[in-house]
Amino acid sequence: LPSFCFRTSPRLLCAATQQKNPGQNLEEDQSQSQNEQKVEPSSAEKLLAEEKAKLEEQLKEVTEKYKRALADAENVRQRSQKLVEEAKLYGIQSFCKDLLEVADILEKATESVPKEEIKDENPHLKSLYEGLVMTEMQIQKVFKKHGLLRLNPVGAKFDPYEHEALFHTPVEGQEPGTIALVSKIGYKLHGRTLRPALVGVVKDA
């Protein structure tokens, strides 16, 4: 059999290479394009993440400010409500102080009437005394209705917030620091001392 020897021409190799290269170039272009597409979303995601972090921080700050504003508003509301309630309770304080003098006069007038003279033979004196007693009882009812209570602390422990000591004296059979005598009745308005009771306090012999 005759043997044939094929000699490849440089031109044919170049043509073959040129025919092969377009496919490779296309694949390389596609691969590069895909890589670029992969890189670009990564950069965009980074920007979005940074923007999200900024917005979350701003939201946190706004939320904190909103909570503080709510707390401040609630504190103001509570203080205002307390002031209104105290005004309702103690708005009559000065008026009550003036009425206490009237109650003191009624009490002295009742005590000054000789009990032995209160009898049917003295109808005018008896009627006057009964009228004074009824008036005193009525005024005490009005005081109680509005939260004004008497302080008559005979035998109780001395309390500087409710009592004012006029003198100290030893009293046999009574414990030191207790009240032996009430010179003037005191009053409290809704738990707050309006006028302290004037008292004499027992001391050690």
Tab-separated table of C-alpha atoms in Angstrom:
chain	number	residue	atom	x	y	z
A	1	LEU	CA	0.000	0.000	0.000
A	2	PRO	CA	1.359	3.376	-0.845
A	3	SER	CA	2.029	5.541	2.132
A	4	PHE	CA	0.873	9.071	2.151
A	5	CYS	CA	2.528	11.692	4.218
A	6	PHE	CA	0.378	14.648	5.094
A	7	ARG	CA	2.172	17.859	5.726
A	8	THR	CA	0.118	20.411	7.543
A	9	SER	CA	0.311	23.841	6.168
A	10	PRO	CA	0.819	26.780	8.551
A	11	ARG	CA	-2.089	28.497	6.920
A	12	LEU	CA	-4.357	25.549	7.697
A	13	LEU	CA	-3.197	25.568	11.352
A	14	CYS	CA	-3.909	29.269	11.606
A	15	ALA	CA	-7.314	28.800	10.039
A	16	ALA	CA	-8.076	25.953	12.422
A	17	THR	CA	-6.967	28.030	15.309
A	18	GLN	CA	-9.098	30.897	14.138
A	19	GLN	CA	-12.049	28.549	13.761
A	20	LYS	CA	-11.546	27.235	17.293
A	21	ASN	CA	-10.914	30.576	18.951
A	22	PRO	CA	-14.353	32.177	18.308
A	23	GLY	CA	-16.029	29.499	20.453
A	24	GLN	CA	-13.502	29.870	23.218
A	25	ASN	CA	-13.784	33.651	23.068
A	26	LEU	CA	-17.563	33.405	23.360
A	27	GLU	CA	-17.300	31.156	26.405
A	28	GLU	CA	-14.720	33.457	27.965
A	29	ASP	CA	-16.944	36.488	27.267
A	30	GLN	CA	-19.929	34.751	28.837
A	31	SER	CA	-17.862	33.668	31.841
A	32	GLN	CA	-16.547	37.222	32.300
A	33	SER	CA	-20.048	38.612	31.953
A	34	GLN	CA	-21.325	36.187	34.595
A	35	ASN	CA	-18.476	37.127	36.912
A	36	GLU	CA	-19.262	40.801	36.458
A	37	GLN	CA	-22.930	40.080	37.140
A	38	LYS	CA	-21.921	38.234	40.305
A	39	VAL	CA	-19.723	41.085	41.487
A	40	GLU	CA	-22.266	43.816	40.818
A	41	PRO	CA	-25.101	42.329	42.979
A	42	SER	CA	-22.599	41.805	45.794
A	43	SER	CA	-21.753	45.506	45.786
A	44	ALA	CA	-25.458	46.451	45.658
A	45	GLU	CA	-26.242	44.134	48.554
A	46	LYS	CA	-23.501	45.808	50.571
A	47	LEU	CA	-25.026	49.226	49.929
A	48	LEU	CA	-28.486	47.952	50.815
A	49	ALA	CA	-27.152	46.417	54.048
A	50	GLU	CA	-25.523	49.704	55.028
A	51	GLU	CA	-28.704	51.622	54.251
A	52	LYS	CA	-30.757	49.116	56.236
A	53	ALA	CA	-28.442	49.477	59.239
A	54	LYS	CA	-28.774	53.271	59.086
A	55	LEU	CA	-32.563	53.066	58.898
A	56	GLU	CA	-32.715	50.599	61.795
A	57	GLU	CA	-30.554	52.923	63.912
A	58	GLN	CA	-32.780	55.891	63.057
A	59	LEU	CA	-35.878	53.818	63.876
A	60	LYS	CA	-34.350	52.851	67.224
A	61	GLU	CA	-33.610	56.501	68.066
A	62	VAL	CA	-37.113	57.616	67.074
A	63	THR	CA	-38.658	54.788	69.120
A	64	GLU	CA	-36.611	55.752	72.184
A	65	LYS	CA	-37.604	59.405	71.815
A	66	TYR	CA	-41.246	58.385	71.432
A	67	LYS	CA	-41.109	56.251	74.590
A	68	ARG	CA	-39.481	59.080	76.556
A	69	ALA	CA	-42.105	61.521	75.309
A	70	LEU	CA	-44.874	59.137	76.383
A	71	ALA	CA	-43.275	58.735	79.824
A	72	ASP	CA	-42.922	62.509	80.242
A	73	ALA	CA	-46.527	63.047	79.184
A	74	GLU	CA	-47.708	60.422	81.674
A	75	ASN	CA	-45.692	62.040	84.488
A	76	VAL	CA	-47.177	65.443	83.669
A	77	ARG	CA	-50.675	63.930	83.620
A	78	GLN	CA	-50.176	62.254	86.991
A	79	ARG	CA	-48.759	65.425	88.566
A	80	SER	CA	-51.638	67.486	87.178
A	81	GLN	CA	-54.152	64.960	88.443
A	82	LYS	CA	-52.532	65.000	91.883
A	83	LEU	CA	-52.617	68.800	91.995
A	84	VAL	CA	-56.295	68.800	91.015
A	85	GLU	CA	-57.118	66.222	93.679
A	86	GLU	CA	-55.204	68.153	96.341
A	87	ALA	CA	-56.959	71.355	95.290
A	88	LYS	CA	-60.301	69.612	95.742
A	89	LEU	CA	-59.304	68.246	99.144
A	90	TYR	CA	-57.480	71.217	100.612
A	91	GLY	CA	-59.042	74.116	98.711
A	92	ILE	CA	-61.347	74.730	101.698
A	93	GLN	CA	-58.454	74.775	104.162
A	94	SER	CA	-58.497	78.506	104.922
A	95	PHE	CA	-62.294	78.481	105.135
A	96	CYS	CA	-62.171	75.585	107.609
A	97	LYS	CA	-59.647	77.429	109.779
A	98	ASP	CA	-62.063	80.331	110.106
A	99	LEU	CA	-64.917	77.983	111.036
A	100	LEU	CA	-62.794	76.383	113.763
A	101	GLU	CA	-63.011	79.603	115.748
A	102	VAL	CA	-66.817	79.422	115.543
A	103	ALA	CA	-66.717	75.813	116.775
A	104	ASP	CA	-64.447	76.835	119.664
A	105	ILE	CA	-66.873	79.589	120.727
A	106	LEU	CA	-69.839	77.192	120.601
A	107	GLU	CA	-67.957	74.666	122.705
A	108	LYS	CA	-67.019	77.276	125.324
A	109	ALA	CA	-70.571	78.591	125.399
A	110	THR	CA	-71.938	75.082	125.986
A	111	GLU	CA	-69.403	74.358	128.717
A	112	SER	CA	-70.093	77.668	130.463
A	113	VAL	CA	-73.737	76.852	131.136
A	114	PRO	CA	-74.115	75.504	134.706
A	115	LYS	CA	-75.447	71.982	134.394
A	116	GLU	CA	-77.381	72.266	137.660
A	117	GLU	CA	-79.347	75.182	136.251
A	118	ILE	CA	-80.573	73.259	133.251
A	119	LYS	CA	-84.007	72.219	134.455
A	120	ASP	CA	-87.647	72.779	133.730
A	121	GLU	CA	-87.767	75.696	136.139
A	122	ASN	CA	-85.432	77.566	133.764
A	123	PRO	CA	-87.060	76.877	130.386
A	124	HIS	CA	-85.266	79.715	128.600
A	125	LEU	CA	-81.819	78.611	129.782
A	126	LYS	CA	-82.664	74.995	129.002
A	127	SER	CA	-83.796	75.845	125.481
A	128	LEU	CA	-80.707	77.977	124.930
A	129	TYR	CA	-78.423	75.185	126.096
A	130	GLU	CA	-80.152	72.569	123.945
A	131	GLY	CA	-79.901	74.889	120.942
A	132	LEU	CA	-76.174	75.356	121.521
A	133	VAL	CA	-75.632	71.600	121.833
A	134	MET	CA	-77.588	70.895	118.634
A	135	THR	CA	-75.667	73.595	116.754
A	136	GLU	CA	-72.347	72.199	117.951
A	137	MET	CA	-73.334	68.674	116.927
A	138	GLN	CA	-74.452	69.895	113.498
A	139	ILE	CA	-71.252	71.782	112.809
A	140	GLN	CA	-69.216	68.710	113.755
A	141	LYS	CA	-71.282	66.649	111.290
A	142	VAL	CA	-70.497	69.172	108.563
A	143	PHE	CA	-66.815	69.081	109.488
A	144	LYS	CA	-66.775	65.274	109.313
A	145	LYS	CA	-68.579	65.306	105.956
A	146	HIS	CA	-65.774	67.408	104.481
A	147	GLY	CA	-62.942	65.396	106.075
A	148	LEU	CA	-62.331	67.671	109.073
A	149	LEU	CA	-61.858	65.669	112.287
A	150	ARG	CA	-61.257	66.661	115.920
A	151	LEU	CA	-58.050	65.904	117.779
A	152	ASN	CA	-58.668	65.373	121.501
A	153	PRO	CA	-55.635	63.254	122.413
A	154	VAL	CA	-55.919	62.914	126.215
A	155	GLY	CA	-53.857	59.884	127.298
A	156	ALA	CA	-52.253	59.437	123.861
A	157	LYS	CA	-48.537	59.612	123.077
A	158	PHE	CA	-47.263	63.076	122.213
A	159	ASP	CA	-46.898	63.528	118.448
A	160	PRO	CA	-45.136	66.727	117.318
A	161	TYR	CA	-46.967	66.544	113.973
A	162	GLU	CA	-50.389	66.675	115.657
A	163	HIS	CA	-49.783	68.270	119.053
A	164	GLU	CA	-48.169	71.410	120.415
A	165	ALA	CA	-46.831	71.181	123.959
A	166	LEU	CA	-47.654	74.164	126.155
A	167	PHE	CA	-46.014	72.735	129.276
A	168	HIS	CA	-44.519	69.573	130.798
A	169	THR	CA	-45.504	68.374	134.252
A	170	PRO	CA	-45.093	65.210	136.328
A	171	VAL	CA	-48.385	63.352	136.828
A	172	GLU	CA	-48.613	60.406	139.182
A	173	GLY	CA	-49.791	57.202	137.551
A	174	GLN	CA	-49.254	58.393	133.980
A	175	GLU	CA	-46.439	57.435	131.653
A	176	PRO	CA	-43.970	60.175	130.687
A	177	GLY	CA	-44.458	61.412	127.137
A	178	THR	CA	-48.228	61.003	127.228
A	179	ILE	CA	-50.718	63.865	127.122
A	180	ALA	CA	-52.242	64.771	130.474
A	181	LEU	CA	-54.326	67.782	129.446
A	182	VAL	CA	-55.803	69.260	126.254
A	183	SER	CA	-56.028	73.041	126.441
A	184	LYS	CA	-57.403	73.482	122.920
A	185	ILE	CA	-58.861	70.901	120.547
A	186	GLY	CA	-56.924	70.248	117.344
A	187	TYR	CA	-58.210	69.361	113.863
A	188	LYS	CA	-57.040	67.342	110.853
A	189	LEU	CA	-58.237	67.868	107.262
A	190	HIS	CA	-58.091	64.655	105.210
A	191	GLY	CA	-55.251	63.327	107.359
A	192	ARG	CA	-53.260	66.577	107.294
A	193	THR	CA	-52.968	68.530	110.534
A	194	LEU	CA	-54.902	71.764	110.114
A	195	ARG	CA	-54.482	72.942	113.681
A	196	PRO	CA	-52.404	71.109	116.286
A	197	ALA	CA	-53.968	70.369	119.649
A	198	LEU	CA	-52.528	72.489	122.463
A	199	VAL	CA	-51.571	70.052	125.211
A	200	GLY	CA	-49.753	69.491	128.496
A	201	VAL	CA	-47.308	66.573	128.454
A	202	VAL	CA	-46.359	64.249	131.299
A	203	LYS	CA	-42.696	64.248	132.294
A	204	ASP	CA	-40.583	62.282	134.783
A	205	ALA	CA	-40.984	63.323	138.383
